[in-house]
PDB file of C-alpha atoms in Angstrom:
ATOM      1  CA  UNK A 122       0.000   0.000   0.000  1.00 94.00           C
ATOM      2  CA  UNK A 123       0.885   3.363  -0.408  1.00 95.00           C
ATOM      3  CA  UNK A 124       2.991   5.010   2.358  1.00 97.00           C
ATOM      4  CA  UNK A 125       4.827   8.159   2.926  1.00 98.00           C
ATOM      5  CA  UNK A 126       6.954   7.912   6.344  1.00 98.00           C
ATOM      6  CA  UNK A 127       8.553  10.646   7.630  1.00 98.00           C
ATOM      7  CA  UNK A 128      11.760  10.849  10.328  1.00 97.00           C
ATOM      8  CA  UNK A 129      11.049  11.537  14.168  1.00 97.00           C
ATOM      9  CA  UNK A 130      10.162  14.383  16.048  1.00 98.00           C
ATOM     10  CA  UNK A 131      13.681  17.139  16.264  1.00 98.00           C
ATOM     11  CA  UNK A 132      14.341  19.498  19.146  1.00 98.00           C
ATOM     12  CA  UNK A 133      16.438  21.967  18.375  1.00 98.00           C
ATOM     13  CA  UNK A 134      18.143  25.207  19.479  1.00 98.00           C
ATOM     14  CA  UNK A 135      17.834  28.780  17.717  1.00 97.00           C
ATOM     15  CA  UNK A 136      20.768  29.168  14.772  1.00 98.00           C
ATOM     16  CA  UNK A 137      20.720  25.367  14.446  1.00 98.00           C
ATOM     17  CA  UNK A 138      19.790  23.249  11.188  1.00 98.00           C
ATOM     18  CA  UNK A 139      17.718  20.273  10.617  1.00 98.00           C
ATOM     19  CA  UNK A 140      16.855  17.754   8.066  1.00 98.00           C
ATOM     20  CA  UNK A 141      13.376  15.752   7.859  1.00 98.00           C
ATOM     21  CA  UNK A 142      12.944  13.071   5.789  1.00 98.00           C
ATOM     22  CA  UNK A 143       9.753  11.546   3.824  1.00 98.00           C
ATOM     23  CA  UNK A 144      10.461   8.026   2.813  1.00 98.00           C
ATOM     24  CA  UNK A 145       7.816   6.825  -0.014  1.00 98.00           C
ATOM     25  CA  UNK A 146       6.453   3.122  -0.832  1.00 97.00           C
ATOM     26  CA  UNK A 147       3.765   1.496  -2.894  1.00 97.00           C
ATOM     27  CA  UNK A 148       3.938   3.388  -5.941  1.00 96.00           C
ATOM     28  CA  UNK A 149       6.579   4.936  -8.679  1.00 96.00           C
ATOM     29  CA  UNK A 150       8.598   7.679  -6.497  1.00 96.00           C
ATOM     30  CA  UNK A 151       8.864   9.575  -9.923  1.00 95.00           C
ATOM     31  CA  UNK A 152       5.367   9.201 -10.979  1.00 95.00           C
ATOM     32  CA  UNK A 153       4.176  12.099  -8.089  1.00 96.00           C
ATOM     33  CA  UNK A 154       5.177  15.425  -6.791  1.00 96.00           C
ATOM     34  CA  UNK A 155       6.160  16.022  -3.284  1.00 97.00           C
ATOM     35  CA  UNK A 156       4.684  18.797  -1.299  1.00 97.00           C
ATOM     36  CA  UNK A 157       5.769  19.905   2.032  1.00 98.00           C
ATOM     37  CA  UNK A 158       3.021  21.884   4.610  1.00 98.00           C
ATOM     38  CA  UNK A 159       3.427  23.157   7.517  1.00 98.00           C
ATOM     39  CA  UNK A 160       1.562  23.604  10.753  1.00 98.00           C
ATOM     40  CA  UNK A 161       2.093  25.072  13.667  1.00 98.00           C
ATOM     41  CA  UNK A 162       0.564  24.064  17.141  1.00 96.00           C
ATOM     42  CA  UNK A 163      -3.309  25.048  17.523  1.00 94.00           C
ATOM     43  CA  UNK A 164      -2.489  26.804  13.813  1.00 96.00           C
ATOM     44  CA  UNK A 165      -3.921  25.917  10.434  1.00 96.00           C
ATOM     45  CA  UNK A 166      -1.966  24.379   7.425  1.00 98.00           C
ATOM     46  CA  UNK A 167       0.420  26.171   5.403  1.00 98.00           C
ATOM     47  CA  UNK A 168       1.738  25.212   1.852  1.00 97.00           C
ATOM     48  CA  UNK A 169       5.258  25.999   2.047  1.00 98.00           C
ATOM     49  CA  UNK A 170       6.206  24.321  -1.560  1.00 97.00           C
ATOM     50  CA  UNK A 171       6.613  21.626  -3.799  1.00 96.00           C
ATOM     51  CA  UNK A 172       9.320  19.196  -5.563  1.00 97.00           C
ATOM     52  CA  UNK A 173       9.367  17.653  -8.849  1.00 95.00           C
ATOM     53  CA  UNK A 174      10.424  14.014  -8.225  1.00 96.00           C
ATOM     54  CA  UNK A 175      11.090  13.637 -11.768  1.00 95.00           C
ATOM     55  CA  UNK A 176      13.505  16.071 -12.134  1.00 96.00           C
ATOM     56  CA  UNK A 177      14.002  17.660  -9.049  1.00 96.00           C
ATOM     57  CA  UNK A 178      13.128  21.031  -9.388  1.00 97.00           C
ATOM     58  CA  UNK A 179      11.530  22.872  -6.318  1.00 97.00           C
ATOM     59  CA  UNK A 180       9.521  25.469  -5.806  1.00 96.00           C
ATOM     60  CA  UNK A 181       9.248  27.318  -2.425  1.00 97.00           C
ATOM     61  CA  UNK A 182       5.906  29.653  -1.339  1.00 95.00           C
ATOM     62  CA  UNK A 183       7.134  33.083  -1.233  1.00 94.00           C
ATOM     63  CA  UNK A 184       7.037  32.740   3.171  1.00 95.00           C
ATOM     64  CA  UNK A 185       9.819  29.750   2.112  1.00 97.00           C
ATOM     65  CA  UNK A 186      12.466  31.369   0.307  1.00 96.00           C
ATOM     66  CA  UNK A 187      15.718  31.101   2.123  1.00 95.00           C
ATOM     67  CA  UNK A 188      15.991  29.054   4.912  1.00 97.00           C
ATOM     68  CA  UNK A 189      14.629  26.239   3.583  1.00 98.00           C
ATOM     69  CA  UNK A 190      15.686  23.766   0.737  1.00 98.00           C
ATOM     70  CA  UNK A 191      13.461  20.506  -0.708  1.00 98.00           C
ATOM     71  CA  UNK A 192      15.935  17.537  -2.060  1.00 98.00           C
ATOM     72  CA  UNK A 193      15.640  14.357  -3.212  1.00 97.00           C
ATOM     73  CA  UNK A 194      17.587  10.881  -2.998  1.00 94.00           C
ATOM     74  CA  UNK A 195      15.341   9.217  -5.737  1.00 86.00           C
ATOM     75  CA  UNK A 196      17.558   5.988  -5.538  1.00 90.00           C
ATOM     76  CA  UNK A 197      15.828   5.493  -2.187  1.00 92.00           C
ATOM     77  CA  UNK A 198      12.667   7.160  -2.866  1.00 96.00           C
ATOM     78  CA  UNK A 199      13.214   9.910  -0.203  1.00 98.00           C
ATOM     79  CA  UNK A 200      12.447  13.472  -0.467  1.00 98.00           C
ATOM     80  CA  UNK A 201      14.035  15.758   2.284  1.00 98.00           C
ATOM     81  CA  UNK A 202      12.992  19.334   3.875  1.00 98.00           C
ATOM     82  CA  UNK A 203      16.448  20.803   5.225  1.00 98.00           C
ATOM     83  CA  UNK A 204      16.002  24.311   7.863  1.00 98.00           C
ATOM     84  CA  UNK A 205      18.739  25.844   8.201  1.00 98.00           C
ATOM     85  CA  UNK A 206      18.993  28.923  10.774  1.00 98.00           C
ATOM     86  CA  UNK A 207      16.491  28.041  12.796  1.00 98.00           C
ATOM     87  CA  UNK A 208      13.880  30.526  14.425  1.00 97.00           C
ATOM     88  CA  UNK A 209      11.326  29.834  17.268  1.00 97.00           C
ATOM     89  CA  UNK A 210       8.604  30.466  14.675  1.00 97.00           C
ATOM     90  CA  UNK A 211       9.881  27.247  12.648  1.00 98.00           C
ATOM     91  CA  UNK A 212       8.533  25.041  15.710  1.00 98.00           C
ATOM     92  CA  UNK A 213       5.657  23.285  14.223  1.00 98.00           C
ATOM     93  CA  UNK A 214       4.780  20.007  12.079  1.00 98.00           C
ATOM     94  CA  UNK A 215       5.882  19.557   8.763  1.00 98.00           C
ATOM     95  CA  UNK A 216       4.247  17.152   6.770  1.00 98.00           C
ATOM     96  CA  UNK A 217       4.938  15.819   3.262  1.00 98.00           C
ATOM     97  CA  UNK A 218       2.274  14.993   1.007  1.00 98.00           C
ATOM     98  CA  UNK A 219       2.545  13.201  -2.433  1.00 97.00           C
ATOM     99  CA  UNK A 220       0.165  14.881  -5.529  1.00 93.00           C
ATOM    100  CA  UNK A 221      -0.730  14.302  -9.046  1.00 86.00           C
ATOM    101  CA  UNK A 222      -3.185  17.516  -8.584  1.00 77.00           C
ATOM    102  CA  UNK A 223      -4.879  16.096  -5.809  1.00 85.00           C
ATOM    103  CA  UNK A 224      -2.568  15.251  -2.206  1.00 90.00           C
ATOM    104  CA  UNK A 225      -3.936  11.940  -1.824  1.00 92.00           C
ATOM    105  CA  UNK A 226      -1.385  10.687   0.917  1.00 96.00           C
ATOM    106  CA  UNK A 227       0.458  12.157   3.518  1.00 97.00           C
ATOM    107  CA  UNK A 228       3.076  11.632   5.657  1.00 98.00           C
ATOM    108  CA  UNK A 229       2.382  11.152   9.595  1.00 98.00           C
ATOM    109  CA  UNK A 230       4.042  14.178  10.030  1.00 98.00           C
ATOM    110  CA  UNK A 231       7.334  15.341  11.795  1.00 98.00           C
ATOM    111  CA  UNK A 232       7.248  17.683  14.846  1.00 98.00           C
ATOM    112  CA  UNK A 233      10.078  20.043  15.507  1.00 98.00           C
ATOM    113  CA  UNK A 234      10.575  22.227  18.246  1.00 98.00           C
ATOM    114  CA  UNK A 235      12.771  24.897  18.481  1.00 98.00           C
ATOM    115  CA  UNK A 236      13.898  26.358  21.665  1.00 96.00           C
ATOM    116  CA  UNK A 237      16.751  27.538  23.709  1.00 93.00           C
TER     117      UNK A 237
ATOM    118  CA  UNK B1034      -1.026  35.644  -4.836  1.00 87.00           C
ATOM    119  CA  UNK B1035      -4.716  33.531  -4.715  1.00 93.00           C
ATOM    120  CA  UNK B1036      -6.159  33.873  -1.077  1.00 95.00           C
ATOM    121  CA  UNK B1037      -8.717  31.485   0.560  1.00 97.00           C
ATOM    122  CA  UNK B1038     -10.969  33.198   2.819  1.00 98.00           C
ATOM    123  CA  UNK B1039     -12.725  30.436   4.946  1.00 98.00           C
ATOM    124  CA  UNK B1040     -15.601  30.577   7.128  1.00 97.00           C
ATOM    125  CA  UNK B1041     -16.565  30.055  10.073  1.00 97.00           C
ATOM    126  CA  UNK B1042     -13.548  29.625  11.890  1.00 97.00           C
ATOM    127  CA  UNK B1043     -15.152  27.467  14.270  1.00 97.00           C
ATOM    128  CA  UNK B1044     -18.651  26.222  15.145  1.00 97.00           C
ATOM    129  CA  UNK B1045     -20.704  23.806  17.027  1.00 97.00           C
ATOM    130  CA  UNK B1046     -23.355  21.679  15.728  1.00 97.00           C
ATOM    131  CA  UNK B1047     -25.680  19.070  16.672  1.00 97.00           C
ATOM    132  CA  UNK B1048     -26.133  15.505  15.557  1.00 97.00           C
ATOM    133  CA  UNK B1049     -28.220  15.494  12.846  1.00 97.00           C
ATOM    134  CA  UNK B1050     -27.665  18.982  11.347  1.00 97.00           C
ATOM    135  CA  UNK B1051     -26.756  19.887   8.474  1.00 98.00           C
ATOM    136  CA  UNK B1052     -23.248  22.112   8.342  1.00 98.00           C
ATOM    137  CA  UNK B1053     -21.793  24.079   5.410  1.00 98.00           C
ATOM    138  CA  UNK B1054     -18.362  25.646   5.671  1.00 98.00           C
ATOM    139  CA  UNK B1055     -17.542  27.903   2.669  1.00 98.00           C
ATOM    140  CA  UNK B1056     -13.868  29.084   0.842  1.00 98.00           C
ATOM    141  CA  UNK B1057     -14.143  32.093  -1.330  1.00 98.00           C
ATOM    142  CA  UNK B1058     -11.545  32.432  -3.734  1.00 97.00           C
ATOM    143  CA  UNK B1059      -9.598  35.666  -4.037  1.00 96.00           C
ATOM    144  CA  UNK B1060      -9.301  34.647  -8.112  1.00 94.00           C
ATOM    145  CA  UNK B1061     -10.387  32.431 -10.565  1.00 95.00           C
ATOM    146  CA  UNK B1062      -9.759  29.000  -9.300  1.00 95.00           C
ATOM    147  CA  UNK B1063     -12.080  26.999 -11.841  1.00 95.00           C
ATOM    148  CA  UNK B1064     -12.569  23.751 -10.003  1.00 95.00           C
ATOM    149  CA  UNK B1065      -9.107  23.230  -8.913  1.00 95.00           C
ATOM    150  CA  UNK B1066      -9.952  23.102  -5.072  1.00 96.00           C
ATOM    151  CA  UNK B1067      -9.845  20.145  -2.111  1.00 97.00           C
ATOM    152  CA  UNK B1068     -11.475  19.611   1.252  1.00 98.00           C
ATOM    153  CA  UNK B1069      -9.620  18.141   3.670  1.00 98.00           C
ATOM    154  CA  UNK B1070     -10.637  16.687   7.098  1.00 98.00           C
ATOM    155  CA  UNK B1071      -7.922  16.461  10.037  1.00 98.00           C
ATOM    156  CA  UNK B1072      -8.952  14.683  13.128  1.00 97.00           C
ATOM    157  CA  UNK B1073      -5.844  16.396  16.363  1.00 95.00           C
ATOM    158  CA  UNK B1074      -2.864  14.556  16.106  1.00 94.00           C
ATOM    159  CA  UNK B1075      -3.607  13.295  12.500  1.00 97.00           C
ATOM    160  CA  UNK B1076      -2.369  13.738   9.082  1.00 97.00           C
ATOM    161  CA  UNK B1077      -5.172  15.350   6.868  1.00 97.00           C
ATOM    162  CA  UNK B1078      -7.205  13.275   4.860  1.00 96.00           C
ATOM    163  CA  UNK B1079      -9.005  14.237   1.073  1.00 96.00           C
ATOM    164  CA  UNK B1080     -12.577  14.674   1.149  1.00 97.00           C
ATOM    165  CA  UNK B1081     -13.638  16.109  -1.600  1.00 97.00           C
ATOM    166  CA  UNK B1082     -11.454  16.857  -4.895  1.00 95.00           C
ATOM    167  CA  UNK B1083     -11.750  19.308  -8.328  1.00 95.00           C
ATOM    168  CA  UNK B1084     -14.781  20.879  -5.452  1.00 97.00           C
ATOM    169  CA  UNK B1085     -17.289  18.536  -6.278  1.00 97.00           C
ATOM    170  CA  UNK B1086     -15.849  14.612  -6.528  1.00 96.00           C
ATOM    171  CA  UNK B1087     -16.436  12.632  -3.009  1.00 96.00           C
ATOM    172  CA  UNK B1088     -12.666  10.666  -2.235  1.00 94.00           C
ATOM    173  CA  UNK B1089     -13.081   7.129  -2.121  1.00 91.00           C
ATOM    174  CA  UNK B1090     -14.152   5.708   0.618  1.00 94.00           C
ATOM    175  CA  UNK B1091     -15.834   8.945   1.906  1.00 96.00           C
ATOM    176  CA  UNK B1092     -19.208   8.805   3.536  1.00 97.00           C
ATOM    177  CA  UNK B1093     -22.218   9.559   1.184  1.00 97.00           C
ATOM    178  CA  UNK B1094     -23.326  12.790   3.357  1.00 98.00           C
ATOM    179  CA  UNK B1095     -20.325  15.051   2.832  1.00 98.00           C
ATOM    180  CA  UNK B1096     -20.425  17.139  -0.532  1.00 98.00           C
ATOM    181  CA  UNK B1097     -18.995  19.957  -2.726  1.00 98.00           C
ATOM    182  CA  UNK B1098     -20.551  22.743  -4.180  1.00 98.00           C
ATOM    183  CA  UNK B1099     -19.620  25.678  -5.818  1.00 98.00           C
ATOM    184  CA  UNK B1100     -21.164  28.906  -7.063  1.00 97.00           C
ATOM    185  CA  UNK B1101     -18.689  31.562  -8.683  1.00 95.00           C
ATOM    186  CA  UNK B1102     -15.603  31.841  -6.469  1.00 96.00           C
ATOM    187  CA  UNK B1103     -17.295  30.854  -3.727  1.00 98.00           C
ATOM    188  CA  UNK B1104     -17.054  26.984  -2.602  1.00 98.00           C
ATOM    189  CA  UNK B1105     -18.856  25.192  -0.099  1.00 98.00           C
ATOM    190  CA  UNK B1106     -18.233  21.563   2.173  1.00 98.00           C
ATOM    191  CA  UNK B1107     -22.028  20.220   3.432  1.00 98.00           C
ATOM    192  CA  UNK B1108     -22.533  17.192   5.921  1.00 98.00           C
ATOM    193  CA  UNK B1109     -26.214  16.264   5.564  1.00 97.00           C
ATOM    194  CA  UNK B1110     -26.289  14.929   9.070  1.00 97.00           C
ATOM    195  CA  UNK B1111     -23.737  15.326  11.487  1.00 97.00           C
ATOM    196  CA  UNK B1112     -22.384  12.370  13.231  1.00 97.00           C
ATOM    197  CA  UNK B1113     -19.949  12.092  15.832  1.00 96.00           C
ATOM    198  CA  UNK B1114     -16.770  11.452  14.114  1.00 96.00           C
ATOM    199  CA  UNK B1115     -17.520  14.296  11.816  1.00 97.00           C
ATOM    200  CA  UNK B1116     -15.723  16.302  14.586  1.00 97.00           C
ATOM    201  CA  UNK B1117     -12.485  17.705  13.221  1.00 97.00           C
ATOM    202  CA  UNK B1118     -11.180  20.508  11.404  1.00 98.00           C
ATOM    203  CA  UNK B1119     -12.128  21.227   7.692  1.00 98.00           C
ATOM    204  CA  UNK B1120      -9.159  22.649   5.288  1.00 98.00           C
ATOM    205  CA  UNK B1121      -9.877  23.843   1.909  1.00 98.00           C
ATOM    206  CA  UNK B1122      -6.529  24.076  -0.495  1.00 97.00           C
ATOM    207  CA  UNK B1123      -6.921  25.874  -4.118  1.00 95.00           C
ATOM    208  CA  UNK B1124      -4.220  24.081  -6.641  1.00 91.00           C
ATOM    209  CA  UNK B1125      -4.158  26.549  -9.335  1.00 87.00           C
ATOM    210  CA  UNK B1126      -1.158  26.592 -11.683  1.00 76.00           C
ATOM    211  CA  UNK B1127       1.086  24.976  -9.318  1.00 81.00           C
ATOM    212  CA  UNK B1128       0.565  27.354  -6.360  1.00 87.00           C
ATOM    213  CA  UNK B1129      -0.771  26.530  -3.847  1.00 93.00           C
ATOM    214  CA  UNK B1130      -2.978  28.177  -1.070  1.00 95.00           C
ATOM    215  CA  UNK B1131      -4.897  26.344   2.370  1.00 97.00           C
ATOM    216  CA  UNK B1132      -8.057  28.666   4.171  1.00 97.00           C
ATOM    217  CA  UNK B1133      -7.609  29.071   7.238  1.00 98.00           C
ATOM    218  CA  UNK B1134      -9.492  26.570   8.585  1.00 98.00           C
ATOM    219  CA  UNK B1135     -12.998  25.629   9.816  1.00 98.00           C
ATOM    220  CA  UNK B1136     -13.080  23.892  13.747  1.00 98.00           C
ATOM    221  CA  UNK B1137     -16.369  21.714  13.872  1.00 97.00           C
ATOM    222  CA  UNK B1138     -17.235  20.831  17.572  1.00 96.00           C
ATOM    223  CA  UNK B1139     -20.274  19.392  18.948  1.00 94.00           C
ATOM    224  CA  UNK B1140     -22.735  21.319  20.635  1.00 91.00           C
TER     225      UNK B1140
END
């Protein structure tokens, strides 16, 4: 079955970086995009951007330009959300969420939490 | 930039009523718009897709609507694990924008 599984929950301090991971399964890495959204506690759900899994080109929502970078490692049909510079703002989940239009499945989500 | 202005931003409801939560869209979205339910602690989950088309495996009382810019999620008759928050996203031309979200609580 299909299954996006993401890396564990990150505590971090201010100025630090960190890398999330969204392992997929059950269906042609390639064949889907990979969108990452965030949401912060007791907030609603933000689109910060997408990445073409086909040939890896991302695009970042204009709140995303920066600090944050989308990659791939399509030989193990990863996609990876990197922070760097971390700010207490950036403590939240971050989900991935695979799409062909519609995001049909989603990771379980991967908490960070940023404080000093 | 396409803004989704969603409403209400929380409500209660009985069992049995009927509950429509609405996205207006601040441009021409055609059809290009998902509902999404998300239960606390829980990954969202697809409702409704392209406004009007029911997800698989999605109960027969949730729908989509839409009339000009203005789109609308209905539950004919609210049941218990209808409690959750309601999303709407708008997908056009690869940007991407959620509402702010809709909490549905029982009264």
């Amino acid at each position: 079955q299909i299954q996006l599984v993401q890396s564990g929950p990150e505590l971090k301090k201010p100025g630090e970086s960190v890398k999330i991971s969204c392992k997929a399964s059950g269906y042609t890495f390639t064949d889907y995009a990979m969108h990452w959204v965030k949401q912060a506690p007791g907030k609603g759900l933000k689109w910060m951007g997408w990445i073409n899994t086909y040939t890896g080109k991302p695009t970042y929502a204009d709140d995303f330009k920066g600090r944050f970078v989308f990659s791939l490692e399509a030989s193990a049909s990863t996609a990876n959300l990197q922070i760097s510079n971390l700010k207490n703002e950036d403590t939240a989940t971050y989900f991935c969420a695979r799409s062909a239009d519609v995001m049909d499945a989603w990771g379980q989500g991967a908490s960070v939490t940023v404080s000093s | 930039d396409i803004q989704m202005t969603q409403s209400p931003s929380s409500m209660s409801a009985s069992l049995g009523d009927r509950v429509t939560i609405t996205c207006q869209a601040s441009q021409d979205i055609g059809n290009n718009l998902i509902w999404f339910q998300q239960k606390p602690g829980k990954s969202p989950r697809p409702m409704i897709y392209y406004a009007t088309n029911l997800a698989n495996g999605v109960p027969s009382r949730f729908s989509g609507s839409r009339s000009g810019s203005d789109y609308s999620l209905t539950i004919s008759s609210l049941e218990s694990e209808d409690m959750a928050d309601y999303h709407c996203l708008q997908y056009k031309q690869y940007l991407y924008t959620f509402g702010a979200g809709t909490k549905l609580e029982l009264k």
